């Protein structure tokens, strides 16, 4: 048995389909089994997908982005953009209400946007860490009760989609809250409100919007993959995420649930953290050299990892942009360990007595991504084959790994997946909107990338813009701040009780999902 086959076998041995004795869901209740815990309901500190999927039911947004990438009105009914592209004026729908019973007005919207920018809050969630750095958010102002202006520091081509991710919450309540209260007792504007939260166990939401089809949604935290499968087959949950590849057949044969498989948009990679604090650590000095980073690209057989550990056929990613918006001229790095060894020799890292070139730590989560633990171990094995002694360090996701990533302190190498989209190349590239962006987890600073954002903004035509994008993606490919892996497939286990349809962007929005 080869090394990846052995890892797959080890993964399969974890499948224990003992049926837990739980009460089956009520007729008006949907129960979801998540692989990762949630950490906060402060709208400006939410950073992970599982956390966001629950929060999206509590907090409304001005617009939404459909699975097909279309912008659709939500709390707002219309949008006007100024000629210079810097001011977005939204008209709110009439009759909106906060969960505290107060009317939801443009003043609440302006407060929601401005709160995330307040340095006193020390917020590190998706809104301040990704959206605001990507669009150079300036401020928001209420014009009257139904009109709010969102002002940007500069024109941004994907602002409409990014603004649709900002959670709207309610000023009067939040101004009185302590940070702990904001994290645990959200007052939102969405279709559901928080009924209870048992940390590490479950989150219960109750319907406040009569148009929502389920009266209650229960989100259970079930980290172990085989236990999630057992709960689904046992009829205790209606939907599970991150179905392990070795459990697909068991679910499909169960007659009570089916697996929905979809090509996701999450970019899986190993980041090279080039921050100052890592330059003196073992291996941290080596990865400063682009030739060393490129050598590692040749050392990994990504299609074999996909096939044997994830149960799907993949072509290796050439960058951080999802197809079909990627640079078509770039070809995936082939598996070529001889080339990897040659590049390491040329970079001044020859094998020493015993065959080792250097040691380096590879940090990563347990149970957050599809078969993540075994993928990390496989990467360590491949790099070990070319003389790099990799020390895997696997961590609990929500309370240990997320803070490390959010503060950009994971490394020198770290395994991560970041959400992407198919509606814009620029959206996927915005993780690296500026050197200090909260989502530039590698602290990469190549001016051939970061100086080009101004050129994109000033491009006269779409063709000109595309040429610049392709040039930037070539720099990313050659300089290699990410060890490129794959776009993650997603496997959902769905009970026959509900009419759920999976999306490629991992969003789970159950407002329109009915119990049959």
Short mmCIF file of C-alpha atoms in Angstrom, two decimals:
data_model
loop_
_atom_site.label_atom_id
_atom_site.label_comp_id
_atom_site.label_asym_id
_atom_site.label_seq_id
_atom_site.Cartn_x
_atom_site.Cartn_y
_atom_site.Cartn_z
CA UNK A 1 0.00 0.00 0.00
CA UNK A 2 1.40 3.41 -0.94
CA UNK A 3 1.66 6.20 1.57
CA UNK A 4 -1.55 7.99 0.55
CA UNK A 5 -3.42 4.70 0.46
CA UNK A 6 -2.30 4.06 4.00
CA UNK A 7 -3.59 7.45 5.11
CA UNK A 8 -6.91 6.79 3.40
CA UNK A 9 -7.13 3.45 5.18
CA UNK A 10 -6.46 5.11 8.50
CA UNK A 11 -9.22 7.59 7.77
CA UNK A 12 -11.68 4.81 6.88
CA UNK A 13 -10.99 3.03 10.14
CA UNK A 14 -12.65 5.94 11.96
CA UNK A 15 -16.05 5.14 10.50
CA UNK A 16 -18.15 3.91 13.35
CA UNK A 17 -21.79 3.91 12.55
CA UNK A 18 -23.22 3.32 15.99
CA UNK A 19 -26.50 5.18 16.10
CA UNK A 20 -26.68 7.72 18.93
CA UNK A 21 -29.88 7.71 20.89
CA UNK A 22 -31.24 11.18 20.23
CA UNK A 23 -34.74 12.51 19.77
CA UNK A 24 -35.53 12.97 16.10
CA UNK A 25 -36.18 16.55 14.94
CA UNK A 26 -39.66 18.00 15.35
CA UNK A 27 -41.74 18.50 12.23
CA UNK A 28 -41.02 22.24 12.11
CA UNK A 29 -37.31 22.02 13.01
CA UNK A 30 -34.20 21.62 10.87
CA UNK A 31 -31.09 20.24 12.58
CA UNK A 32 -27.65 20.83 11.06
CA UNK A 33 -24.45 19.03 12.08
CA UNK A 34 -21.33 21.19 11.78
CA UNK A 35 -17.72 20.05 11.95
CA UNK A 36 -16.37 23.19 13.64
CA UNK A 37 -17.43 25.14 16.68
CA UNK A 38 -18.48 28.79 16.63
CA UNK A 39 -16.65 31.39 18.66
CA UNK A 40 -18.66 34.59 18.60
CA UNK A 41 -21.78 36.34 17.41
CA UNK A 42 -20.20 39.78 17.44
CA UNK A 43 -20.89 40.79 13.84
CA UNK A 44 -17.47 42.40 13.46
CA UNK A 45 -15.47 39.47 14.81
CA UNK A 46 -17.01 36.65 12.78
CA UNK A 47 -14.38 35.18 10.47
CA UNK A 48 -15.10 31.52 9.75
CA UNK A 49 -17.66 30.00 7.39
CA UNK A 50 -19.48 27.84 9.95
CA UNK A 51 -19.79 30.83 12.26
CA UNK A 52 -20.96 33.01 9.37
CA UNK A 53 -23.55 30.50 8.21
CA UNK A 54 -25.33 30.76 11.55
CA UNK A 55 -24.85 34.52 11.83
CA UNK A 56 -26.34 35.04 8.38
CA UNK A 57 -29.69 33.90 9.77
CA UNK A 58 -29.48 36.36 12.68
CA UNK A 59 -28.22 39.39 10.77
CA UNK A 60 -29.71 40.67 7.56
CA UNK A 61 -27.67 42.31 4.81
CA UNK A 62 -28.52 45.09 2.37
CA UNK A 63 -28.23 42.82 -0.64
CA UNK A 64 -27.44 39.16 -1.08
CA UNK A 65 -25.39 37.35 -3.70
CA UNK A 66 -27.13 34.33 -5.16
CA UNK A 67 -25.46 30.99 -5.87
CA UNK A 68 -25.22 32.16 -9.50
CA UNK A 69 -23.45 35.39 -8.49
CA UNK A 70 -26.41 37.74 -8.97
CA UNK A 71 -27.00 40.67 -6.61
CA UNK A 72 -30.48 40.59 -5.11
CA UNK A 73 -32.14 43.17 -2.79
CA UNK A 74 -32.65 42.08 0.81
CA UNK A 75 -33.04 44.71 3.58
CA UNK A 76 -32.54 47.34 0.88
CA UNK A 77 -34.84 47.61 -2.11
CA UNK A 78 -32.58 49.58 -4.45
CA UNK A 79 -29.08 51.00 -4.90
CA UNK A 80 -27.63 54.02 -6.70
CA UNK A 81 -23.89 54.45 -7.28
CA UNK A 82 -22.39 57.92 -7.77
CA UNK A 83 -20.62 58.79 -11.03
CA UNK A 84 -17.20 58.68 -9.38
CA UNK A 85 -17.98 55.23 -7.94
CA UNK A 86 -17.22 56.28 -4.38
CA UNK A 87 -20.71 56.60 -2.88
CA UNK A 88 -23.30 53.83 -2.67
CA UNK A 89 -26.76 55.06 -1.66
CA UNK A 90 -29.18 52.37 -0.55
CA UNK A 91 -32.93 52.75 -0.13
CA UNK A 92 -34.20 50.58 2.70
CA UNK A 93 -37.44 48.63 2.57
CA UNK A 94 -40.31 49.92 4.69
CA UNK A 95 -41.45 48.31 7.92
CA UNK A 96 -38.18 46.65 8.95
CA UNK A 97 -37.69 45.75 12.62
CA UNK A 98 -34.75 44.85 14.82
CA UNK A 99 -34.93 41.87 17.12
CA UNK A 100 -35.15 44.29 20.06
CA UNK A 101 -38.47 45.54 18.69
CA UNK A 102 -37.13 48.89 17.49
CA UNK A 103 -37.67 50.00 13.89
CA UNK A 104 -34.66 49.21 11.68
CA UNK A 105 -33.68 52.45 9.97
CA UNK A 106 -30.84 53.87 7.90
CA UNK A 107 -29.26 55.03 11.15
CA UNK A 108 -28.87 51.39 12.25
CA UNK A 109 -27.28 50.58 8.89
CA UNK A 110 -24.81 53.47 9.16
CA UNK A 111 -23.97 52.39 12.70
CA UNK A 112 -23.43 48.80 11.57
CA UNK A 113 -20.92 49.90 8.94
CA UNK A 114 -19.08 52.43 11.13
CA UNK A 115 -18.81 50.18 14.19
CA UNK A 116 -16.50 47.73 12.41
CA UNK A 117 -14.04 50.50 11.59
CA UNK A 118 -13.78 51.83 15.14
CA UNK A 119 -10.18 51.08 16.27
CA UNK A 120 -11.35 50.97 19.88
CA UNK A 121 -13.22 47.76 19.08
CA UNK A 122 -10.09 45.88 17.94
CA UNK A 123 -12.30 43.96 15.55
CA UNK A 124 -10.71 41.22 13.43
CA UNK A 125 -13.65 39.64 11.61
CA UNK A 126 -14.41 39.39 7.90
CA UNK A 127 -15.91 42.89 7.72
CA UNK A 128 -12.94 44.91 9.03
CA UNK A 129 -10.28 42.34 8.07
CA UNK A 130 -11.30 41.64 4.48
CA UNK A 131 -14.14 43.82 3.23
CA UNK A 132 -12.97 47.20 4.50
CA UNK A 133 -9.36 46.72 3.44
CA UNK A 134 -10.54 45.56 0.01
CA UNK A 135 -12.82 48.51 -0.71
CA UNK A 136 -11.10 51.27 1.28
CA UNK A 137 -14.28 51.85 3.30
CA UNK A 138 -14.46 55.44 4.59
CA UNK A 139 -17.71 55.97 6.47
CA UNK A 140 -21.49 55.61 6.36
CA UNK A 141 -24.16 58.26 6.91
CA UNK A 142 -27.94 58.09 7.25
CA UNK A 143 -29.61 60.57 4.90
CA UNK A 144 -33.06 59.98 6.41
CA UNK A 145 -34.84 56.96 7.88
CA UNK A 146 -34.75 54.99 4.63
CA UNK A 147 -31.64 56.20 2.80
CA UNK A 148 -28.05 55.51 3.77
CA UNK A 149 -24.81 56.49 2.04
CA UNK A 150 -21.80 54.18 2.12
CA UNK A 151 -18.67 56.11 1.18
CA UNK A 152 -15.45 54.55 -0.09
CA UNK A 153 -11.98 56.05 -0.28
CA UNK A 154 -11.78 55.12 -3.93
CA UNK A 155 -13.72 53.50 -6.72
CA UNK A 156 -13.84 49.72 -6.40
CA UNK A 157 -15.09 47.34 -9.07
CA UNK A 158 -16.42 44.67 -6.72
CA UNK A 159 -17.71 46.88 -3.90
CA UNK A 160 -21.35 45.93 -4.49
CA UNK A 161 -20.65 42.28 -3.78
CA UNK A 162 -18.46 42.98 -0.76
CA UNK A 163 -20.94 45.42 0.80
CA UNK A 164 -23.50 42.62 0.61
CA UNK A 165 -21.50 40.72 3.24
CA UNK A 166 -21.78 43.33 6.01
CA UNK A 167 -24.12 42.28 8.83
CA UNK A 168 -26.75 44.83 9.81
CA UNK A 169 -27.37 45.14 13.54
CA UNK A 170 -29.17 47.52 15.80
CA UNK A 171 -27.64 50.67 17.19
CA UNK A 172 -29.58 51.25 20.41
CA UNK A 173 -28.86 47.75 21.71
CA UNK A 174 -25.22 47.55 20.66
CA UNK A 175 -24.29 50.93 22.10
CA UNK A 176 -25.20 49.56 25.54
CA UNK A 177 -23.41 46.22 25.15
CA UNK A 178 -20.10 45.12 26.59
CA UNK A 179 -17.82 43.13 24.24
CA UNK A 180 -18.90 39.91 25.98
CA UNK A 181 -22.56 40.74 25.51
CA UNK A 182 -22.00 41.54 21.83
CA UNK A 183 -20.30 38.17 21.40
CA UNK A 184 -23.00 36.12 23.13
CA UNK A 185 -26.31 38.03 22.87
CA UNK A 186 -26.73 39.29 19.29
CA UNK A 187 -29.55 41.67 18.39
CA UNK A 188 -29.96 41.30 14.68
CA UNK A 189 -32.16 42.07 11.74
CA UNK A 190 -32.46 38.67 10.11
CA UNK A 191 -35.11 36.01 9.77
CA UNK A 192 -34.13 34.24 12.98
CA UNK A 193 -33.04 35.25 16.48
CA UNK A 194 -30.72 33.47 18.86
CA UNK A 195 -32.74 31.38 21.33
CA UNK A 196 -29.88 29.60 23.10
CA UNK A 197 -26.20 28.82 22.73
CA UNK A 198 -24.43 25.98 24.56
CA UNK A 199 -20.81 26.54 23.63
CA UNK A 200 -19.20 23.54 22.03
CA UNK A 201 -22.56 21.81 21.74
CA UNK A 202 -25.37 23.61 19.90
CA UNK A 203 -26.90 26.89 18.77
CA UNK A 204 -30.68 27.20 18.55
CA UNK A 205 -32.41 29.82 16.40
CA UNK A 206 -36.11 30.72 16.46
CA UNK A 207 -38.03 32.22 13.55
CA UNK A 208 -39.00 35.90 13.68
CA UNK A 209 -39.78 36.35 9.97
CA UNK A 210 -43.09 34.61 9.21
CA UNK A 211 -41.95 33.91 5.64
CA UNK A 212 -39.14 31.62 6.87
CA UNK A 213 -40.23 28.03 6.38
CA UNK A 214 -38.74 26.32 9.45
CA UNK A 215 -39.77 27.49 12.91
CA UNK A 216 -36.48 26.48 14.51
CA UNK A 217 -32.98 25.71 13.31
CA UNK A 218 -30.64 23.78 15.57
CA UNK A 219 -26.93 23.85 14.74
CA UNK A 220 -25.15 20.99 16.51
CA UNK A 221 -21.37 20.93 16.80
CA UNK A 222 -20.22 17.42 15.88
CA UNK A 223 -16.47 17.51 15.20
CA UNK A 224 -15.98 13.81 14.47
CA UNK A 225 -16.88 12.95 10.86
CA UNK A 226 -18.17 9.42 11.45
CA UNK A 227 -20.38 10.65 14.29
CA UNK A 228 -21.94 13.25 11.97
CA UNK A 229 -22.66 10.49 9.48
CA UNK A 230 -24.16 8.27 12.16
CA UNK A 231 -26.39 11.10 13.38
CA UNK A 232 -27.62 11.69 9.83
CA UNK A 233 -28.35 8.06 9.12
CA UNK A 234 -29.96 7.72 12.52
CA UNK A 235 -32.38 10.52 11.61
CA UNK A 236 -31.18 12.84 14.37
CA UNK A 237 -29.92 15.57 12.02
CA UNK A 238 -31.12 16.72 8.61
CA UNK A 239 -27.96 18.14 7.12
CA UNK A 240 -24.25 17.59 7.74
CA UNK A 241 -21.22 19.32 6.30
CA UNK A 242 -17.77 17.94 5.48
CA UNK A 243 -18.84 14.37 4.82
CA UNK A 244 -15.66 12.28 4.86
CA UNK A 245 -14.93 10.65 1.47
CA UNK A 246 -14.96 7.14 2.94
CA UNK A 247 -18.52 7.66 4.22
CA UNK A 248 -20.23 8.67 0.98
CA UNK A 249 -21.40 5.15 0.12
CA UNK A 250 -22.83 4.54 3.59
CA UNK A 251 -25.01 7.66 3.37
CA UNK A 252 -26.17 6.97 -0.17
CA UNK A 253 -27.12 3.41 0.77
CA UNK A 254 -29.01 4.49 3.89
CA UNK A 255 -32.37 5.22 2.18
CA UNK A 256 -32.87 8.12 4.61
CA UNK A 257 -30.31 10.56 3.18
CA UNK A 258 -28.19 11.31 0.12
CA UNK A 259 -24.86 13.01 -0.46
CA UNK A 260 -24.82 16.21 -2.49
CA UNK A 261 -21.36 16.71 -4.00
CA UNK A 262 -20.40 20.06 -5.48
CA UNK A 263 -17.20 21.65 -6.71
CA UNK A 264 -16.57 24.36 -4.15
CA UNK A 265 -14.81 27.69 -4.50
CA UNK A 266 -12.63 27.43 -1.38
CA UNK A 267 -8.94 27.79 -2.22
CA UNK A 268 -6.85 25.23 -0.32
CA UNK A 269 -3.19 26.02 0.09
CA UNK A 270 -0.14 25.96 2.32
CA UNK A 271 0.87 29.50 3.16
CA UNK A 272 4.45 30.61 3.63
CA UNK A 273 4.44 33.20 6.40
CA UNK A 274 7.22 35.63 5.54
CA UNK A 275 6.66 37.87 8.56
CA UNK A 276 9.63 39.16 10.51
CA UNK A 277 8.91 36.90 13.50
CA UNK A 278 9.52 33.78 11.39
CA UNK A 279 12.75 34.73 9.62
CA UNK A 280 14.91 33.38 12.44
CA UNK A 281 12.85 30.25 13.11
CA UNK A 282 13.90 26.83 11.71
CA UNK A 283 12.94 26.84 8.05
CA UNK A 284 11.57 30.36 8.28
CA UNK A 285 14.78 31.65 6.78
CA UNK A 286 14.66 29.17 3.88
CA UNK A 287 11.15 30.10 2.73
CA UNK A 288 12.17 33.72 2.24
CA UNK A 289 13.72 32.55 -1.04
CA UNK A 290 11.24 32.20 -3.95
CA UNK A 291 13.34 29.36 -5.36
CA UNK A 292 12.78 27.32 -2.18
CA UNK A 293 9.06 28.01 -2.32
CA UNK A 294 8.98 26.96 -5.98
CA UNK A 295 10.87 23.76 -5.20
CA UNK A 296 8.12 22.76 -2.78
CA UNK A 297 5.51 23.25 -5.53
CA UNK A 298 7.21 20.52 -7.57
CA UNK A 299 7.41 18.18 -4.57
CA UNK A 300 3.65 17.68 -4.03
CA UNK A 301 1.50 15.33 -6.11
CA UNK A 302 -1.76 17.21 -5.72
CA UNK A 303 -3.91 15.09 -8.10
CA UNK A 304 -2.92 12.00 -6.08
CA UNK A 305 -3.96 13.71 -2.84
CA UNK A 306 -7.33 14.60 -4.39
CA UNK A 307 -7.97 11.11 -5.71
CA UNK A 308 -6.79 9.05 -2.76
CA UNK A 309 -7.65 11.26 0.22
CA UNK A 310 -10.60 13.33 -1.01
CA UNK A 311 -12.24 10.89 -3.43
CA UNK A 312 -12.38 13.27 -6.38
CA UNK A 313 -10.35 13.97 -9.51
CA UNK A 314 -8.77 17.41 -9.53
CA UNK A 315 -6.44 19.56 -11.56
CA UNK A 316 -4.01 21.47 -9.40
CA UNK A 317 -4.73 25.18 -8.91
CA UNK A 318 -2.49 27.68 -10.66
CA UNK A 319 -3.39 30.57 -8.38
CA UNK A 320 -5.92 32.01 -6.00
CA UNK A 321 -8.62 32.69 -8.61
CA UNK A 322 -11.36 30.16 -9.21
CA UNK A 323 -11.95 28.89 -12.74
CA UNK A 324 -13.18 30.14 -15.15
CA UNK A 325 -11.64 33.49 -14.10
CA UNK A 326 -8.10 32.17 -13.64
CA UNK A 327 -5.12 32.86 -15.92
CA UNK A 328 -5.48 30.29 -18.68
CA UNK A 329 -1.84 30.63 -19.76
CA UNK A 330 -0.55 29.18 -16.49
CA UNK A 331 -0.09 25.44 -16.21
CA UNK A 332 -0.31 23.52 -12.91
CA UNK A 333 3.05 22.66 -11.40
CA UNK A 334 3.76 18.99 -12.19
CA UNK A 335 4.84 16.47 -9.61
CA UNK A 336 8.59 16.48 -10.24
CA UNK A 337 10.63 15.69 -7.10
CA UNK A 338 13.88 15.71 -9.10
CA UNK A 339 13.25 19.31 -10.13
CA UNK A 340 12.42 20.12 -6.50
CA UNK A 341 15.73 18.70 -5.32
CA UNK A 342 17.62 20.55 -8.06
CA UNK A 343 16.08 23.88 -7.08
CA UNK A 344 16.85 23.32 -3.40
CA UNK A 345 20.48 22.54 -4.23
CA UNK A 346 20.68 25.72 -6.32
CA UNK A 347 19.10 27.73 -3.52
CA UNK A 348 21.87 26.68 -1.14
CA UNK A 349 19.99 24.06 0.88
CA UNK A 350 21.85 20.77 0.06
CA UNK A 351 21.17 17.53 1.86
CA UNK A 352 23.31 17.16 5.00
CA UNK A 353 24.57 13.95 6.54
CA UNK A 354 21.44 11.90 7.06
CA UNK A 355 19.72 13.46 4.05
CA UNK A 356 17.95 16.37 5.71
CA UNK A 357 18.11 19.87 4.18
CA UNK A 358 16.26 21.82 6.86
CA UNK A 359 13.37 21.46 9.30
CA UNK A 360 10.20 23.53 9.32
CA UNK A 361 6.88 23.56 11.15
CA UNK A 362 3.57 23.09 9.29
CA UNK A 363 0.57 24.18 11.33
CA UNK A 364 -3.00 23.30 10.46
CA UNK A 365 -6.49 22.55 11.80
CA UNK A 366 -8.10 19.24 12.71
CA UNK A 367 -11.58 18.63 11.32
CA UNK A 368 -12.28 21.99 9.70
CA UNK A 369 -11.71 21.02 6.06
CA UNK A 370 -12.30 17.87 4.09
CA UNK A 371 -9.93 15.21 5.47
CA UNK A 372 -7.59 18.04 6.46
CA UNK A 373 -5.49 16.06 8.93
CA UNK A 374 -4.51 13.43 6.38
CA UNK A 375 -3.88 16.02 3.67
CA UNK A 376 -1.47 17.81 6.01
CA UNK A 377 0.31 14.56 6.84
CA UNK A 378 0.59 13.71 3.14
CA UNK A 379 2.15 17.11 2.38
CA UNK A 380 4.65 16.54 5.19
CA UNK A 381 5.54 13.16 3.70
CA UNK A 382 6.04 14.55 0.19
CA UNK A 383 8.30 17.31 1.48
CA UNK A 384 10.18 14.79 3.59
CA UNK A 385 10.94 12.88 0.40
CA UNK A 386 13.00 15.83 -0.89
CA UNK A 387 14.86 16.30 2.38
CA UNK A 388 12.68 18.85 4.17
CA UNK A 389 11.87 17.64 7.67
CA UNK A 390 8.33 18.89 8.25
CA UNK A 391 6.92 18.95 11.77
CA UNK A 392 3.09 18.91 11.50
CA UNK A 393 1.29 20.70 14.32
CA UNK A 394 -2.45 20.00 14.27
CA UNK A 395 -4.72 22.26 16.29
CA UNK A 396 -8.31 22.62 17.41
CA UNK A 397 -9.99 24.93 14.92
CA UNK A 398 -12.15 27.55 16.55
CA UNK A 399 -10.43 28.50 19.80
CA UNK A 400 -6.79 27.82 18.87
CA UNK A 401 -6.20 27.93 15.12
CA UNK A 402 -8.65 30.70 14.14
CA UNK A 403 -7.11 33.31 16.49
CA UNK A 404 -3.64 32.37 15.24
CA UNK A 405 -4.70 32.81 11.62
CA UNK A 406 -6.71 35.97 12.32
CA UNK A 407 -3.66 37.60 13.87
CA UNK A 408 -1.50 36.40 10.95
CA UNK A 409 0.76 34.49 13.31
CA UNK A 410 0.46 30.96 11.88
CA UNK A 411 3.62 29.54 10.41
CA UNK A 412 6.26 29.41 9.15
CA UNK A 413 4.05 27.14 7.01
CA UNK A 414 0.32 26.78 7.58
CA UNK A 415 -2.53 24.87 5.93
CA UNK A 416 -5.61 26.92 5.15
CA UNK A 417 -8.65 27.26 2.90
CA UNK A 418 -10.13 30.64 2.12
CA UNK A 419 -13.50 31.24 0.54
CA UNK A 420 -13.75 32.33 -3.06
CA UNK A 421 -16.35 33.00 -5.72
CA UNK A 422 -16.98 32.52 -9.39
CA UNK A 423 -18.50 35.93 -10.07
CA UNK A 424 -15.26 37.93 -10.15
CA UNK A 425 -11.51 37.32 -10.40
CA UNK A 426 -10.97 40.48 -8.37
CA UNK A 427 -13.03 39.10 -5.49
CA UNK A 428 -10.69 36.12 -5.18
CA UNK A 429 -7.64 38.37 -5.51
CA UNK A 430 -8.87 40.73 -2.80
CA UNK A 431 -7.46 38.50 -0.08
CA UNK A 432 -4.27 40.32 -1.06
CA UNK A 433 -5.70 43.79 -1.56
CA UNK A 434 -2.85 45.37 0.38
CA UNK A 435 0.21 44.22 2.30
CA UNK A 436 -1.47 44.85 5.65
CA UNK A 437 -4.86 43.37 4.70
CA UNK A 438 -6.19 41.13 7.46
CA UNK A 439 -6.44 38.27 4.95
CA UNK A 440 -2.82 38.53 3.74
CA UNK A 441 -1.91 35.74 6.13
CA UNK A 442 1.51 35.22 4.50
CA UNK A 443 2.51 38.87 4.91
CA UNK A 444 3.63 38.72 1.26
CA UNK A 445 4.73 42.17 0.06
CA UNK A 446 5.84 41.84 -3.58
CA UNK A 447 5.32 45.27 -5.23
CA UNK A 448 4.79 43.58 -8.61
CA UNK A 449 1.44 42.50 -7.15
CA UNK A 450 0.46 45.19 -4.67
CA UNK A 451 1.39 48.17 -6.87
CA UNK A 452 -0.82 46.90 -9.67
CA UNK A 453 -4.12 47.52 -7.90
CA UNK A 454 -3.90 51.14 -8.96
CA UNK A 455 -3.44 50.03 -12.58
CA UNK A 456 -6.54 47.85 -12.34
CA UNK A 457 -8.58 50.77 -11.08
CA UNK A 458 -7.40 52.99 -13.94
CA UNK A 459 -7.71 50.45 -16.75
CA UNK A 460 -9.61 51.96 -19.68
CA UNK A 461 -11.29 48.76 -20.86
CA UNK A 462 -12.19 45.35 -19.54
CA UNK A 463 -9.58 43.88 -21.88
CA UNK A 464 -6.89 46.12 -20.39
CA UNK A 465 -7.99 45.11 -16.89
CA UNK A 466 -7.86 41.44 -17.75
CA UNK A 467 -4.30 41.81 -19.06
CA UNK A 468 -3.20 43.33 -15.74
CA UNK A 469 -4.98 40.59 -13.78
CA UNK A 470 -3.18 37.92 -15.78
CA UNK A 471 0.17 39.63 -15.18
CA UNK A 472 -0.51 39.75 -11.44
CA UNK A 473 -1.53 36.10 -11.39
CA UNK A 474 1.72 35.22 -13.16
CA UNK A 475 3.71 37.00 -10.45
CA UNK A 476 1.71 35.12 -7.80
CA UNK A 477 2.37 31.81 -9.58
CA UNK A 478 6.12 32.39 -9.95
CA UNK A 479 6.89 34.04 -6.61
CA UNK A 480 4.70 31.58 -4.73
CA UNK A 481 3.43 32.95 -1.41
CA UNK A 482 1.06 29.97 -1.46
CA UNK A 483 1.96 26.33 -2.05
CA UNK A 484 -0.85 25.72 -4.50
CA UNK A 485 -3.21 22.82 -3.88
CA UNK A 486 -6.85 22.53 -5.06
CA UNK A 487 -10.32 24.03 -4.97
CA UNK A 488 -12.08 21.99 -2.35
CA UNK A 489 -15.03 19.80 -3.29
CA UNK A 490 -17.85 19.87 -0.78
CA UNK A 491 -19.88 16.87 0.31
CA UNK A 492 -23.13 17.48 2.17
CA UNK A 493 -25.23 14.75 3.72
CA UNK A 494 -28.90 15.68 3.25
CA UNK A 495 -31.81 13.84 4.81
CA UNK A 496 -34.89 13.04 2.78
CA UNK A 497 -36.88 15.30 5.15
CA UNK A 498 -35.64 18.58 3.64
CA UNK A 499 -35.32 20.13 0.17
CA UNK A 500 -31.84 21.64 0.61
CA UNK A 501 -29.64 22.39 -2.44
CA UNK A 502 -25.89 22.91 -1.85
CA UNK A 503 -24.09 26.03 -3.11
CA UNK A 504 -20.48 26.15 -4.36
CA UNK A 505 -19.55 28.97 -1.95
CA UNK A 506 -20.40 26.93 1.19
CA UNK A 507 -23.16 29.31 2.23
CA UNK A 508 -25.96 27.51 4.04
CA UNK A 509 -29.05 29.67 4.14
CA UNK A 510 -32.10 27.81 5.35
CA UNK A 511 -34.71 30.57 5.21
CA UNK A 512 -36.34 28.98 2.15
CA UNK A 513 -35.71 25.35 3.06
CA UNK A 514 -38.83 23.44 4.00
CA UNK A 515 -39.34 20.31 6.03
CA UNK A 516 -41.31 17.97 3.77
#
